[in-house]
């Protein structure tokens, strides 16, 4: 876990050159024990040192860090990214992107959209992952957010969606170019349940 001031941030070890190992900057609204955070941890633990990760939870919450495997090639920042309005936040995000120089920027949900905007004009490859909506958009899409997603994510982003409903929303409402959309459903590793039952565990339960 790494803390820092409001200056350009990032662990020196992460900012340094790592040969051919791709460096991914993950921008989460928060790194609590939610679904998208657990999915990231599973992938980071699985691929080990094939990738170098820097996770920045914008609200400073890093509870999911404890799920990372020992020796994981992942740093987690704890500095809160202050909300200054979309434009000012996007400009600050761009400042950080120029300093950190990741190979790939990965943003998660609406709470990280300023970083997608900060990457315009393009500095790095960008992947945006949408898992759903907060309570403010549970009943209806907010027009301002619809337009912002349409303008920002249609430039050079790859948008990853875990459900066909979200693919339809991104296509029909946000009008994202279908060539930019990737449908990647969440799944269950069925082979984990293919062995004989654990009699001791069954008895305990």
Short mmCIF file of C-alpha atoms in Angstrom, two decimals:
data_model
loop_
_atom_site.label_atom_id
_atom_site.label_comp_id
_atom_site.label_asym_id
_atom_site.label_seq_id
_atom_site.Cartn_x
_atom_site.Cartn_y
_atom_site.Cartn_z
CA UNK A 1 0.00 0.00 0.00
CA UNK A 2 1.41 3.35 -1.00
CA UNK A 3 0.36 6.82 0.15
CA UNK A 4 1.44 10.13 -1.33
CA UNK A 5 0.84 13.85 -1.51
CA UNK A 6 -1.25 15.68 -4.11
CA UNK A 7 1.79 15.91 -6.38
CA UNK A 8 2.38 13.52 -9.26
CA UNK A 9 2.20 10.14 -7.61
CA UNK A 10 3.23 6.54 -8.13
CA UNK A 11 5.80 4.20 -6.59
CA UNK A 12 9.23 4.77 -8.18
CA UNK A 13 9.58 1.00 -8.68
CA UNK A 14 6.41 0.97 -10.75
CA UNK A 15 7.34 4.03 -12.77
CA UNK A 16 10.74 2.57 -13.61
CA UNK A 17 11.26 0.49 -16.76
CA UNK A 18 10.32 -3.19 -16.43
CA UNK A 19 11.52 -4.53 -19.75
CA UNK A 20 8.75 -6.23 -21.68
CA UNK A 21 6.37 -6.59 -18.70
CA UNK A 22 3.20 -4.61 -19.48
CA UNK A 23 2.30 -2.02 -16.84
CA UNK A 24 -1.42 -1.56 -16.23
CA UNK A 25 -2.91 1.37 -14.33
CA UNK A 26 -6.29 0.42 -12.83
CA UNK A 27 -8.58 3.28 -11.78
CA UNK A 28 -11.35 2.13 -9.43
CA UNK A 29 -13.89 4.45 -7.77
CA UNK A 30 -13.08 2.36 -4.69
CA UNK A 31 -11.17 -0.87 -4.05
CA UNK A 32 -13.59 -2.42 -1.56
CA UNK A 33 -14.75 -6.03 -1.52
CA UNK A 34 -17.09 -5.73 -4.51
CA UNK A 35 -17.53 -7.85 -7.61
CA UNK A 36 -15.28 -5.97 -10.03
CA UNK A 37 -12.54 -5.71 -7.40
CA UNK A 38 -12.67 -9.43 -6.65
CA UNK A 39 -12.57 -10.21 -10.37
CA UNK A 40 -9.47 -8.06 -10.76
CA UNK A 41 -7.78 -9.74 -7.80
CA UNK A 42 -8.51 -13.19 -9.27
CA UNK A 43 -6.96 -12.20 -12.58
CA UNK A 44 -3.96 -10.48 -10.98
CA UNK A 45 -3.27 -13.51 -8.78
CA UNK A 46 -3.70 -15.89 -11.71
CA UNK A 47 -1.30 -14.11 -14.07
CA UNK A 48 1.23 -13.33 -11.36
CA UNK A 49 4.27 -11.47 -12.64
CA UNK A 50 3.24 -11.53 -16.29
CA UNK A 51 1.82 -8.03 -15.67
CA UNK A 52 2.73 -5.15 -13.39
CA UNK A 53 -0.33 -3.50 -11.81
CA UNK A 54 -0.87 -0.16 -10.14
CA UNK A 55 -4.32 0.14 -8.54
CA UNK A 56 -5.65 3.56 -7.58
CA UNK A 57 -8.95 3.58 -5.65
CA UNK A 58 -10.06 7.19 -6.01
CA UNK A 59 -11.84 7.25 -2.64
CA UNK A 60 -8.83 5.82 -0.79
CA UNK A 61 -10.59 2.56 0.19
CA UNK A 62 -8.26 -0.41 -0.39
CA UNK A 63 -9.96 -3.25 1.53
CA UNK A 64 -9.57 -5.69 -1.38
CA UNK A 65 -5.78 -5.36 -1.22
CA UNK A 66 -5.70 -8.10 1.40
CA UNK A 67 -7.02 -10.57 -1.20
CA UNK A 68 -3.93 -10.15 -3.36
CA UNK A 69 -1.52 -13.09 -3.26
CA UNK A 70 1.76 -12.58 -1.32
CA UNK A 71 4.40 -11.21 -3.63
CA UNK A 72 1.80 -10.06 -6.11
CA UNK A 73 3.12 -7.75 -8.80
CA UNK A 74 0.65 -5.09 -7.74
CA UNK A 75 0.92 -1.76 -5.91
CA UNK A 76 -2.11 -0.06 -4.38
CA UNK A 77 -2.26 3.69 -3.84
CA UNK A 78 -4.20 5.17 -0.93
CA UNK A 79 -4.18 8.82 -1.94
CA UNK A 80 -7.71 10.19 -2.37
CA UNK A 81 -8.26 11.73 -5.80
CA UNK A 82 -10.27 14.89 -5.07
CA UNK A 83 -13.35 15.53 -7.18
CA UNK A 84 -13.04 18.93 -8.84
CA UNK A 85 -15.73 18.66 -11.50
CA UNK A 86 -15.40 16.66 -14.69
CA UNK A 87 -13.18 19.10 -16.57
CA UNK A 88 -10.71 19.89 -13.79
CA UNK A 89 -10.58 16.25 -12.69
CA UNK A 90 -9.89 15.15 -16.27
CA UNK A 91 -7.03 17.66 -16.55
CA UNK A 92 -5.52 16.41 -13.28
CA UNK A 93 -5.92 12.80 -14.41
CA UNK A 94 -4.07 13.63 -17.63
CA UNK A 95 -1.25 15.14 -15.57
CA UNK A 96 -0.90 11.88 -13.66
CA UNK A 97 -1.06 9.82 -16.86
CA UNK A 98 1.81 11.81 -18.36
CA UNK A 99 3.90 11.18 -15.25
CA UNK A 100 3.08 7.51 -14.72
CA UNK A 101 3.25 6.48 -18.40
CA UNK A 102 1.35 3.19 -18.12
CA UNK A 103 1.14 0.83 -21.07
CA UNK A 104 -2.61 0.43 -20.55
CA UNK A 105 -5.18 2.48 -18.63
CA UNK A 106 -8.10 0.45 -17.24
CA UNK A 107 -11.06 2.37 -15.81
CA UNK A 108 -14.03 0.90 -13.94
CA UNK A 109 -17.57 2.28 -14.10
CA UNK A 110 -18.81 5.86 -14.08
CA UNK A 111 -16.78 6.80 -11.01
CA UNK A 112 -13.57 6.64 -13.06
CA UNK A 113 -14.87 8.35 -16.21
CA UNK A 114 -12.73 11.48 -15.64
CA UNK A 115 -9.66 9.37 -16.37
CA UNK A 116 -11.14 8.23 -19.67
CA UNK A 117 -11.68 11.91 -20.49
CA UNK A 118 -8.16 12.75 -19.31
CA UNK A 119 -6.77 10.34 -21.87
CA UNK A 120 -8.08 12.53 -24.72
CA UNK A 121 -6.26 13.14 -26.99
CA UNK A 122 -4.96 9.61 -26.55
CA UNK A 123 -1.89 9.11 -24.39
CA UNK A 124 -2.18 5.35 -23.76
CA UNK A 125 -4.35 2.43 -24.75
CA UNK A 126 -7.60 2.54 -22.78
CA UNK A 127 -10.00 -0.18 -21.62
CA UNK A 128 -13.20 0.84 -19.83
CA UNK A 129 -15.18 -1.78 -17.87
CA UNK A 130 -18.82 -1.17 -16.97
CA UNK A 131 -20.40 -3.59 -14.50
CA UNK A 132 -23.69 -1.79 -13.88
CA UNK A 133 -25.07 1.37 -12.34
CA UNK A 134 -25.29 3.03 -8.96
CA UNK A 135 -28.60 3.80 -7.22
CA UNK A 136 -28.81 7.18 -8.98
CA UNK A 137 -29.16 5.35 -12.32
CA UNK A 138 -31.06 2.29 -11.14
CA UNK A 139 -34.37 3.45 -12.64
CA UNK A 140 -33.24 5.58 -15.57
CA UNK A 141 -30.09 6.77 -17.32
CA UNK A 142 -29.01 10.31 -16.50
CA UNK A 143 -28.89 12.29 -19.78
CA UNK A 144 -25.67 14.09 -18.88
CA UNK A 145 -23.90 10.78 -18.24
CA UNK A 146 -25.31 9.24 -21.42
CA UNK A 147 -23.89 12.10 -23.51
CA UNK A 148 -20.57 12.05 -21.69
CA UNK A 149 -20.12 8.30 -22.22
CA UNK A 150 -21.10 8.73 -25.86
CA UNK A 151 -18.55 11.47 -26.46
CA UNK A 152 -15.66 10.03 -24.44
CA UNK A 153 -15.86 6.28 -25.01
CA UNK A 154 -16.41 6.49 -28.76
CA UNK A 155 -12.96 7.92 -29.51
CA UNK A 156 -10.42 5.18 -28.90
CA UNK A 157 -11.65 3.15 -25.91
CA UNK A 158 -12.40 -0.55 -25.74
CA UNK A 159 -15.54 -1.00 -23.61
CA UNK A 160 -15.92 -4.33 -21.79
CA UNK A 161 -19.39 -5.38 -20.62
CA UNK A 162 -20.40 -8.51 -18.64
CA UNK A 163 -24.07 -8.76 -19.71
CA UNK A 164 -26.13 -8.57 -22.88
CA UNK A 165 -28.34 -5.96 -21.23
CA UNK A 166 -25.34 -3.66 -20.80
CA UNK A 167 -24.28 -4.33 -24.40
CA UNK A 168 -27.75 -3.23 -25.53
CA UNK A 169 -27.57 -0.10 -23.35
CA UNK A 170 -24.12 0.77 -24.70
CA UNK A 171 -25.30 0.23 -28.29
CA UNK A 172 -28.77 1.79 -28.17
CA UNK A 173 -28.45 4.52 -25.53
CA UNK A 174 -24.78 5.45 -25.47
CA UNK A 175 -24.43 4.74 -29.20
CA UNK A 176 -20.97 3.29 -28.80
CA UNK A 177 -19.56 1.87 -32.02
CA UNK A 178 -20.20 -1.91 -31.76
CA UNK A 179 -16.63 -2.51 -32.90
CA UNK A 180 -15.47 -0.97 -29.62
CA UNK A 181 -17.62 -3.25 -27.45
CA UNK A 182 -16.46 -6.53 -25.94
CA UNK A 183 -19.04 -8.83 -24.35
CA UNK A 184 -17.20 -10.73 -21.61
CA UNK A 185 -19.65 -12.46 -19.26
CA UNK A 186 -18.70 -13.37 -15.72
CA UNK A 187 -18.42 -17.12 -15.27
CA UNK A 188 -17.77 -19.95 -12.84
CA UNK A 189 -14.64 -22.09 -13.00
CA UNK A 190 -16.52 -25.39 -13.21
CA UNK A 191 -13.38 -27.51 -12.95
CA UNK A 192 -13.07 -26.39 -9.32
CA UNK A 193 -16.14 -28.53 -8.58
CA UNK A 194 -15.20 -31.56 -10.67
CA UNK A 195 -13.39 -33.56 -7.97
CA UNK A 196 -14.79 -35.95 -5.37
CA UNK A 197 -16.67 -34.36 -2.46
CA UNK A 198 -14.78 -33.48 0.70
CA UNK A 199 -16.42 -35.70 3.33
CA UNK A 200 -14.96 -33.74 6.27
CA UNK A 201 -16.17 -30.43 4.86
CA UNK A 202 -19.62 -31.86 4.12
CA UNK A 203 -19.88 -33.12 7.68
CA UNK A 204 -18.81 -29.76 9.09
CA UNK A 205 -21.42 -27.93 7.03
#
